């Protein structure tokens, strides 16, 4: 509950660092992860639209918080609240990405899981993967408008709401 999962990637999303918690939770060794695409832990039930939003934000030099369903090496899943930020070199150029992840609150997952199922169902409804992802992003934006909030306020609100 109090542990942080930490990883770093290069600009293409290949793993360059993992902490022991990442290895323990994901059931991987450090050697199995280094050099691999971070998507090695992507759970197939995770909406592509959320990852699209994540990559868009960090490639623009912004941080993002996101609830992510990951998959351990044995196929089990685990949820995290991820905080992903760009890493900069001494000249201020983005050289990769850093992610800290922690155990999310159950109440947050009770709200996120149905939303993610809806997004993924929309993605799968389209034969073209890109169109499906765009349609799911539209649904997410519509949901946030109906809630009267934006993505960041919604996600952080779930993280802190009692």
Backbone as a chain_set.jsonl record, in Angstrom:
{"seq": "XXXXXXXXXXXXXXXXXXXXXXXXXXXXXXXXXXXXXXXXXXXXXXXXXXXXXXXXXXXXXXXXXXXXXXXXXXXXXXXXXXXXXXXXXXXXXXXXXXXXXXXXXXXXXXXXXXXXXXXXXXXXXXXXXXXXXXXXXXXXXXXXXXXXXXXXXXXXXXXXXX", "coords": {"N": [[0.809, -1.21, 0.0], [1.998, 1.239, 0.639], [4.123, 1.341, -1.055], [6.048, 2.468, -3.879], [5.933, 2.087, -7.327], [8.405, 2.353, -9.666], [9.617, 3.507, -12.764], [11.654, 4.167, -15.651], [11.838, 5.39, -18.977], [13.106, 5.489, -22.354], [12.852, 7.857, -25.08], [11.293, 6.455, -26.883], [9.799, 4.803, -25.367], [11.008, 2.553, -24.346], [12.118, 0.544, -21.688], [14.366, 1.79, -19.315], [15.033, 1.843, -16.685], [14.024, 0.204, -13.711], [12.497, -0.155, -10.513], [12.846, -2.266, -7.57], [10.313, -2.792, -6.605], [8.635, -2.595, -8.834], [9.533, -4.835, -10.261], [8.89, -6.886, -8.437], [6.054, -6.656, -8.137], [5.203, -6.947, -10.793], [6.222, -9.408, -11.387], [8.542, -9.826, -12.827], [12.035, -10.021, -13.737], [14.69, -7.629, -13.419], [16.358, -7.777, -15.635], [14.653, -8.913, -17.544], [13.029, -6.796, -18.14], [14.483, -4.431, -18.8], [15.243, -2.535, -21.645], [13.028, -3.418, -22.987], [9.821, -2.638, -24.524], [7.745, -0.442, -22.666], [5.167, -1.186, -22.745], [5.079, -3.853, -22.263], [3.844, -4.51, -19.922], [1.272, -3.811, -20.378], [-2.139, -4.185, -19.995], [-4.574, -6.039, -21.804], [-7.177, -5.089, -21.527], [-7.053, -2.422, -21.163], [-7.958, 0.774, -22.176], [-7.038, 2.035, -25.339], [-7.294, 4.706, -25.889], [-6.764, 6.09, -23.523], [-4.013, 5.679, -23.218], [-3.192, 6.987, -25.517], [-3.848, 9.641, -24.883], [-2.145, 9.942, -22.675], [0.462, 9.648, -23.856], [0.384, 11.776, -25.644], [0.305, 13.971, -23.924], [2.742, 13.726, -22.379], [4.665, 13.811, -24.381], [4.385, 16.386, -25.142], [5.696, 17.63, -23.169], [4.396, 17.776, -20.763], [3.102, 16.772, -17.538], [1.213, 13.918, -16.383], [-1.481, 12.323, -14.723], [-2.827, 9.111, -14.369], [-5.129, 6.402, -14.236], [-4.22, 3.095, -14.455], [-4.487, -0.125, -15.77], [-2.499, -2.775, -15.363], [-0.577, -5.674, -16.452], [0.746, -8.498, -14.966], [3.597, -10.695, -15.323], [2.633, -13.331, -15.133], [0.066, -13.112, -16.067], [-1.841, -12.13, -14.331], [-3.639, -9.213, -13.176], [-3.067, -5.802, -12.155], [-3.918, -2.721, -10.651], [-2.911, 0.679, -10.964], [-2.252, 4.028, -9.868], [-0.878, 6.201, -11.874], [1.764, 8.534, -12.195], [3.161, 10.329, -14.587], [5.974, 11.795, -16.014], [7.963, 13.943, -18.125], [11.497, 13.417, -18.528], [14.395, 15.419, -18.312], [17.399, 16.434, -20.016], [20.628, 17.984, -19.293], [20.544, 20.255, -20.837], [17.92, 20.846, -20.931], [16.339, 19.452, -22.677], [13.903, 17.002, -23.536], [14.578, 13.745, -22.586], [13.57, 11.327, -22.017], [11.188, 9.445, -20.068], [9.613, 9.408, -16.868], [8.056, 7.467, -14.409], [6.033, 7.231, -11.592], [4.195, 5.049, -9.641], [1.363, 4.183, -7.733], [-0.697, 2.344, -5.424], [-4.086, 2.538, -6.194], [-7.044, 4.082, -4.766], [-9.829, 2.124, -3.7], [-12.409, 3.153, -4.099], [-11.97, 4.937, -6.189], [-11.352, 3.204, -8.279], [-13.785, 1.915, -8.539], [-15.221, 3.756, -9.935], [-13.65, 4.283, -12.183], [-13.284, 1.808, -13.523], [-15.838, 1.055, -14.814], [-16.012, 3.208, -16.619], [-13.697, 2.839, -18.192], [-14.341, 0.345, -19.316], [-16.463, 1.115, -20.966], [-15.123, 2.855, -22.709], [-13.316, 1.078, -23.921], [-15.096, -0.693, -25.142], [-16.206, 0.99, -27.046], [-13.929, 1.45, -28.616], [-13.547, -1.119, -29.664], [-15.766, -1.416, -31.196], [-15.313, -0.382, -33.642], [-13.947, -1.116, -36.822], [-11.594, -0.055, -37.775], [-8.742, 0.632, -36.015], [-7.643, 3.135, -35.288], [-9.78, 4.892, -35.741], [-11.524, 3.864, -33.835], [-10.148, 4.456, -31.462], [-10.155, 7.266, -31.594], [-12.9, 7.709, -31.458], [-13.42, 6.758, -28.894], [-11.92, 8.596, -27.393], [-13.481, 10.843, -27.903], [-15.813, 10.072, -26.546], [-14.812, 10.059, -23.921], [-14.19, 12.79, -23.587], [-16.775, 13.834, -23.805], [-17.982, 12.646, -21.561], [-16.512, 13.889, -19.515], [-17.248, 16.567, -19.925], [-19.984, 16.387, -19.27], [-19.713, 15.863, -16.58], [-18.786, 18.253, -15.805], [-16.098, 18.983, -15.669], [-12.494, 18.781, -16.178], [-9.978, 16.555, -17.549], [-7.686, 16.318, -15.795], [-8.603, 17.391, -13.305], [-10.669, 15.624, -12.78], [-9.365, 13.055, -12.539], [-7.492, 13.526, -10.456], [-9.29, 14.288, -8.522], [-10.644, 11.89, -8.03], [-8.58, 10.539, -6.816], [-8.339, 11.739, -4.383], [-10.792, 11.937, -3.175], [-13.078, 11.18, -0.563]], "CA": [[0.0, 0.0, 0.0], [2.844, 2.427, 0.712], [5.228, 1.213, -1.999], [5.985, 3.139, -5.169], [6.494, 1.418, -8.494], [9.12, 3.383, -10.417], [10.296, 3.108, -13.99], [12.054, 5.205, -16.588], [11.927, 4.921, -20.353], [13.675, 6.421, -23.32], [11.824, 8.583, -25.835], [10.437, 5.511, -27.613], [9.051, 3.999, -24.414], [11.753, 1.358, -23.936], [12.465, 0.609, -20.277], [15.779, 2.02, -19.007], [15.207, 1.656, -15.24], [12.883, -0.251, -12.909], [12.877, -0.429, -9.131], [12.541, -3.627, -7.134], [8.858, -2.93, -6.433], [8.118, -2.885, -10.169], [9.851, -6.237, -10.557], [8.139, -7.756, -7.523], [4.62, -6.611, -8.455], [4.998, -7.462, -12.142], [6.775, -10.762, -11.457], [9.625, -9.83, -13.806], [13.362, -9.636, -13.273], [15.163, -6.404, -14.042], [16.881, -8.148, -16.948], [13.543, -9.16, -18.469], [12.345, -5.539, -18.44], [15.351, -3.418, -19.405], [15.297, -2.57, -23.105], [11.73, -3.806, -23.537], [8.821, -1.558, -24.527], [7.007, -0.404, -21.394], [3.886, -1.846, -22.99], [5.173, -5.252, -21.848], [2.917, -4.702, -18.805], [-0.05, -3.292, -20.756], [-3.229, -5.158, -19.947], [-5.386, -5.884, -23.018], [-8.44, -4.405, -21.24], [-6.775, -1.001, -20.962], [-8.333, 1.511, -23.389], [-5.969, 2.683, -26.096], [-7.523, 6.15, -25.83], [-6.095, 6.626, -22.338], [-2.592, 5.73, -23.54], [-3.01, 8.049, -26.507], [-3.857, 10.889, -24.118], [-0.921, 9.953, -21.877], [1.611, 9.918, -24.724], [0.229, 13.125, -26.183], [0.664, 14.927, -22.871], [4.16, 13.699, -21.997], [5.474, 14.241, -25.512], [4.287, 17.842, -25.157], [6.435, 18.127, -22.029], [3.496, 17.925, -19.626], [2.899, 15.606, -16.694], [-0.153, 13.397, -16.397], [-1.885, 11.268, -13.805], [-3.783, 8.218, -15.034], [-5.359, 5.068, -13.682], [-3.765, 2.14, -15.467], [-4.581, -1.553, -15.472], [-1.309, -3.445, -15.878], [-0.597, -7.123, -16.407], [1.966, -9.142, -14.49], [4.147, -11.72, -16.215], [1.81, -14.538, -15.084], [-1.261, -12.82, -16.6], [-2.665, -11.417, -13.347], [-3.649, -7.769, -13.376], [-2.983, -4.916, -10.994], [-4.237, -1.336, -10.958], [-2.039, 1.699, -10.391], [-2.426, 5.437, -10.191], [0.434, 6.561, -12.422], [2.161, 9.923, -12.415], [4.181, 10.225, -15.619], [6.563, 13.095, -16.333], [9.145, 13.904, -18.973], [12.812, 13.606, -17.922], [15.151, 16.353, -19.141], [18.857, 16.421, -19.91], [21.169, 19.223, -18.729], [20.173, 21.38, -21.711], [16.472, 21.029, -20.843], [15.635, 18.663, -23.699], [13.298, 15.763, -23.037], [15.409, 12.592, -22.947], [12.84, 10.123, -21.666], [10.019, 9.636, -19.217], [9.705, 8.849, -15.52], [6.727, 7.166, -13.889], [5.815, 6.722, -10.238], [2.856, 4.489, -9.567], [0.974, 3.71, -6.411], [-1.974, 1.641, -5.33], [-5.213, 3.476, -6.185], [-8.132, 3.857, -3.811], [-10.906, 1.262, -4.244], [-13.524, 3.998, -4.551], [-11.609, 5.478, -7.496], [-11.483, 2.119, -9.258], [-15.209, 1.641, -8.739], [-15.693, 4.709, -10.945], [-12.811, 4.196, -13.385], [-13.466, 0.552, -14.262], [-16.94, 1.111, -15.795], [-15.666, 4.168, -17.671], [-12.739, 2.191, -19.085], [-15.058, -0.685, -20.097], [-17.205, 1.838, -21.996], [-14.156, 3.338, -23.707], [-12.792, -0.049, -24.682], [-16.18, -1.196, -25.99], [-16.286, 1.903, -28.192], [-12.78, 1.169, -29.477], [-13.734, -2.408, -30.329], [-16.921, -1.309, -32.086], [-14.829, 0.121, -34.929], [-13.001, -2.011, -37.503], [-10.339, 0.676, -37.855], [-8.275, 0.878, -34.635], [-7.469, 4.57, -35.066], [-11.12, 5.467, -35.611], [-12.043, 3.433, -32.543], [-9.485, 5.231, -30.421], [-10.671, 8.635, -31.674], [-14.279, 7.69, -30.962], [-13.343, 6.608, -27.436], [-11.499, 9.901, -26.87], [-14.675, 11.687, -27.95], [-16.677, 9.666, -25.426], [-14.185, 10.533, -22.692], [-14.4, 14.241, -23.528], [-18.2, 14.033, -23.549], [-18.205, 12.272, -20.159], [-15.932, 14.934, -18.669], [-18.123, 17.747, -20.05], [-21.198, 16.124, -18.485], [-19.333, 15.967, -15.172], [-18.417, 19.642, -15.562], [-14.705, 19.025, -15.241], [-11.529, 18.376, -17.191], [-9.34, 15.274, -17.252], [-6.826, 16.374, -14.614], [-9.417, 17.566, -12.092], [-11.41, 14.38, -12.564], [-8.461, 12.008, -12.068], [-6.977, 13.887, -9.127], [-10.44, 14.272, -7.608], [-10.856, 10.496, -7.639], [-7.467, 10.132, -5.965], [-8.399, 12.363, -3.063], [-12.173, 11.928, -2.674], [-13.38, 10.188, 0.485]], "C": [[0.849, 1.269, 0.0], [4.015, 2.387, -0.263], [4.972, 2.023, -3.263], [6.631, 2.264, -6.221], [7.136, 2.523, -9.33], [9.728, 2.769, -11.668], [10.662, 4.349, -14.778], [12.121, 4.568, -17.965], [12.674, 5.942, -21.19], [12.524, 7.074, -24.085], [10.867, 7.672, -26.598], [9.658, 4.594, -26.678], [9.729, 2.702, -24.021], [12.259, 1.549, -22.506], [13.977, 0.769, -20.102], [16.07, 1.844, -17.516], [13.907, 1.133, -14.653], [13.376, -0.434, -11.478], [12.437, -1.838, -8.747], [11.047, -3.849, -6.942], [8.209, -3.262, -7.775], [8.323, -4.363, -10.5], [9.006, -7.185, -9.708], [6.66, -7.817, -7.891], [4.345, -7.239, -9.816], [5.52, -8.867, -12.369], [7.823, -10.916, -12.553], [10.952, -9.63, -13.086], [13.732, -8.333, -13.978], [15.653, -6.697, -15.464], [15.795, -8.409, -17.981], [12.871, -7.866, -18.914], [13.214, -4.525, -19.177], [15.448, -3.618, -20.913], [13.982, -2.948, -23.766], [10.801, -2.6, -23.623], [8.031, -1.616, -23.216], [5.653, -1.097, -21.539], [3.926, -3.335, -22.667], [4.194, -5.544, -20.708], [1.513, -4.183, -19.137], [-1.081, -4.418, -20.728], [-4.118, -4.958, -21.173], [-6.73, -5.191, -22.778], [-8.253, -2.909, -20.992], [-7.102, -0.248, -22.241], [-7.134, 2.193, -24.044], [-6.081, 4.2, -26.012], [-6.804, 6.78, -24.638], [-4.588, 6.706, -22.587], [-2.287, 6.798, -24.581], [-2.928, 9.401, -25.804], [-2.565, 11.029, -23.312], [0.286, 10.335, -22.741], [1.559, 11.326, -25.296], [0.704, 14.157, -25.161], [2.17, 14.905, -22.577], [5.07, 14.099, -23.155], [5.408, 15.753, -25.71], [4.988, 18.463, -23.952], [5.605, 18.31, -20.776], [3.477, 16.641, -18.795], [1.451, 15.142, -16.818], [-0.298, 12.362, -15.291], [-2.906, 10.417, -14.538], [-3.929, 6.931, -14.231], [-5.052, 4.073, -14.785], [-3.924, 0.719, -14.929], [-3.401, -2.22, -16.161], [-1.455, -4.952, -15.76], [0.765, -7.645, -15.969], [2.386, -10.231, -15.478], [3.285, -12.985, -16.253], [0.388, -14.321, -15.585], [-2.201, -12.157, -15.61], [-2.624, -9.92, -13.644], [-3.488, -7.041, -12.045], [-3.211, -3.491, -11.473], [-3.231, -0.416, -10.289], [-2.592, 3.087, -10.719], [-1.043, 5.916, -10.59], [0.582, 8.07, -12.529], [3.359, 9.867, -13.36], [4.648, 11.633, -15.985], [7.705, 12.915, -17.329], [10.401, 14.059, -18.116], [13.628, 14.469, -18.874], [16.655, 16.165, -18.952], [19.325, 17.784, -19.385], [20.852, 20.456, -19.569], [18.661, 21.615, -21.716], [15.675, 20.274, -21.881], [15.068, 17.395, -23.067], [14.142, 14.597, -23.528], [14.735, 11.263, -22.63], [11.694, 10.469, -20.74], [10.197, 8.871, -17.91], [8.289, 8.62, -15.019], [6.818, 6.62, -12.473], [4.383, 6.221, -10.196], [2.597, 3.981, -8.156], [-0.38, 3.029, -6.484], [-3.113, 2.654, -5.301], [-6.246, 3.112, -5.108], [-9.223, 3.02, -4.485], [-12.068, 2.075, -4.789], [-13.241, 4.594, -5.922], [-11.779, 4.415, -8.579], [-12.938, 1.782, -9.545], [-15.807, 2.582, -9.773], [-14.928, 4.567, -12.257], [-13.101, 2.94, -14.197], [-14.648, 0.598, -15.228], [-16.659, 2.096, -16.937], [-14.712, 3.527, -18.669], [-13.401, 1.082, -19.907], [-15.841, -0.035, -21.235], [-16.276, 2.318, -23.099], [-13.638, 2.193, -24.565], [-13.867, -0.642, -25.605], [-16.337, -0.317, -27.229], [-15.125, 1.658, -29.152], [-13.005, -0.098, -30.289], [-14.89, -2.398, -31.315], [-16.514, -0.904, -33.503], [-13.815, -0.849, -35.526], [-11.624, -1.36, -37.582], [-9.92, 1.085, -36.438], [-8.138, 2.369, -34.324], [-8.822, 5.264, -34.905], [-11.742, 5.096, -34.267], [-11.452, 4.233, -31.4], [-10.008, 6.665, -30.414], [-12.108, 8.713, -31.146], [-14.303, 7.57, -29.438], [-12.872, 7.901, -26.785], [-12.669, 10.878, -26.856], [-15.635, 11.361, -26.818], [-16.124, 10.155, -24.086], [-14.405, 12.034, -22.53], [-15.852, 14.57, -23.211], [-18.528, 13.734, -22.081], [-17.693, 13.374, -19.226], [-16.756, 16.221, -18.732], [-19.382, 17.576, -19.214], [-20.92, 16.218, -16.986], [-18.957, 17.399, -14.792], [-16.98, 19.803, -15.103], [-13.793, 18.728, -16.425], [-10.82, 17.107, -16.701], [-8.549, 15.32, -15.946], [-7.626, 16.505, -13.323], [-10.178, 16.283, -11.761], [-10.512, 13.305, -11.938], [-7.95, 12.314, -10.67], [-8.097, 13.931, -8.096], [-10.742, 12.859, -7.134], [-9.791, 10.027, -6.649], [-7.602, 10.656, -4.541], [-9.776, 12.321, -2.422], [-12.352, 10.847, -1.615], [-14.659, 9.449, 0.203]], "O": [[0.449, 2.275, -0.586], [4.822, 3.317, -0.289], [3.827, 2.235, -3.662], [7.738, 1.76, -6.034], [6.484, 3.513, -9.663], [10.278, 1.668, -11.64], [10.079, 5.42, -14.609], [12.417, 3.382, -18.111], [12.852, 7.094, -20.794], [11.356, 6.857, -23.762], [9.751, 8.078, -26.922], [8.938, 3.707, -27.137], [9.095, 1.833, -23.423], [12.774, 2.615, -22.167], [14.765, 0.002, -20.655], [17.23, 1.709, -17.126], [12.822, 1.561, -15.044], [14.523, -0.819, -11.251], [11.743, -2.513, -9.507], [10.562, -4.969, -7.098], [7.328, -4.119, -7.842], [7.407, -5.045, -10.959], [8.472, -8.171, -10.215], [6.076, -8.899, -7.951], [3.372, -7.975, -9.98], [5.288, -9.455, -13.426], [7.976, -11.99, -13.134], [10.989, -9.131, -11.961], [13.154, -7.985, -15.007], [15.379, -5.929, -16.386], [15.995, -8.153, -19.168], [12.212, -7.838, -19.954], [12.736, -3.836, -20.078], [15.702, -4.722, -21.394], [13.838, -2.811, -24.981], [10.972, -1.636, -22.876], [7.694, -2.694, -22.726], [5.07, -1.541, -20.55], [2.907, -4.015, -22.784], [3.761, -6.683, -20.538], [0.656, -4.124, -18.256], [-0.907, -5.46, -21.359], [-4.391, -3.818, -21.548], [-7.364, -4.747, -23.736], [-9.208, -2.213, -20.646], [-6.577, -0.591, -23.3], [-6.328, 2.842, -23.377], [-5.071, 4.902, -26.057], [-6.291, 7.893, -24.745], [-3.951, 7.69, -22.211], [-1.238, 7.439, -24.528], [-2.044, 10.207, -26.095], [-1.966, 12.104, -23.271], [1.042, 11.241, -22.39], [2.59, 11.99, -25.415], [1.42, 15.099, -25.502], [2.803, 15.96, -22.534], [6.137, 14.67, -22.93], [6.271, 16.336, -26.366], [4.895, 19.67, -23.73], [6.062, 18.935, -19.819], [3.796, 15.562, -19.294], [0.584, 15.875, -17.294], [0.637, 11.629, -14.971], [-3.759, 10.946, -15.251], [-2.973, 6.443, -13.629], [-5.555, 4.187, -15.903], [-3.549, 0.412, -13.797], [-3.311, -2.232, -17.388], [-2.337, -5.45, -15.061], [1.798, -7.279, -16.529], [1.615, -10.628, -16.351], [3.208, -13.645, -17.289], [-0.425, -15.245, -15.538], [-3.259, -11.667, -16.004], [-1.694, -9.426, -14.282], [-3.737, -7.591, -10.972], [-2.762, -3.102, -12.551], [-2.756, -0.692, -9.187], [-3.298, 3.281, -11.709], [-0.146, 6.025, -9.754], [-0.351, 8.782, -12.903], [4.438, 9.413, -12.98], [3.845, 12.532, -16.231], [8.339, 11.861, -17.372], [10.378, 14.75, -17.097], [13.572, 14.287, -20.09], [17.119, 15.789, -17.876], [18.5, 18.641, -19.07], [20.89, 21.578, -19.064], [18.175, 22.491, -22.431], [14.457, 20.433, -21.962], [15.679, 16.798, -22.181], [14.397, 14.465, -24.725], [15.27, 10.199, -22.941], [11.281, 11.624, -20.636], [10.847, 7.827, -17.864], [7.422, 9.478, -15.183], [7.567, 5.685, -12.19], [3.467, 6.897, -10.663], [3.476, 3.435, -7.49], [-1.101, 3.132, -7.476], [-3.106, 3.55, -4.457], [-6.294, 1.982, -4.621], [-9.505, 3.181, -5.672], [-12.645, 1.73, -5.82], [-14.154, 4.745, -6.733], [-12.29, 4.698, -9.662], [-13.284, 1.407, -10.665], [-16.797, 2.241, -10.421], [-15.51, 4.717, -13.331], [-13.159, 2.996, -15.425], [-14.481, 0.208, -16.383], [-17.027, 1.843, -18.084], [-14.906, 3.662, -19.877], [-13.059, 0.897, -21.075], [-15.883, -0.568, -22.344], [-16.596, 2.205, -24.282], [-13.534, 2.319, -25.785], [-13.564, -1.045, -26.728], [-16.571, -0.819, -28.329], [-15.315, 1.658, -30.369], [-12.684, -0.14, -31.477], [-14.983, -3.274, -32.175], [-17.287, -1.067, -34.448], [-12.932, -1.344, -34.826], [-10.605, -2.041, -37.47], [-10.651, 1.795, -35.748], [-8.476, 2.812, -33.226], [-8.986, 6.12, -34.036], [-12.407, 5.918, -33.637], [-12.163, 4.639, -30.481], [-10.275, 7.221, -29.349], [-12.477, 9.674, -30.471], [-15.116, 8.213, -28.774], [-13.377, 8.269, -25.724], [-12.829, 11.65, -25.91], [-16.206, 12.261, -26.202], [-16.877, 10.609, -23.225], [-14.768, 12.495, -21.447], [-16.127, 15.485, -22.434], [-19.265, 14.483, -21.44], [-18.366, 13.743, -18.263], [-16.944, 16.89, -17.716], [-19.805, 18.506, -18.527], [-21.795, 16.609, -16.214], [-18.826, 17.723, -13.611], [-16.674, 20.646, -14.26], [-14.26, 18.457, -17.531], [-11.042, 16.652, -15.578], [-8.723, 14.457, -15.086], [-7.352, 15.802, -12.351], [-10.309, 15.911, -10.595], [-10.869, 12.715, -10.918], [-7.975, 11.448, -9.795], [-7.871, 13.641, -6.921], [-11.063, 12.652, -5.963], [-10.066, 9.221, -5.76], [-7.044, 10.083, -3.605], [-9.914, 12.638, -1.241], [-11.841, 9.736, -1.755], [-15.057, 8.584, 0.983]]}, "num_chains": 1, "name": "protein.A"}
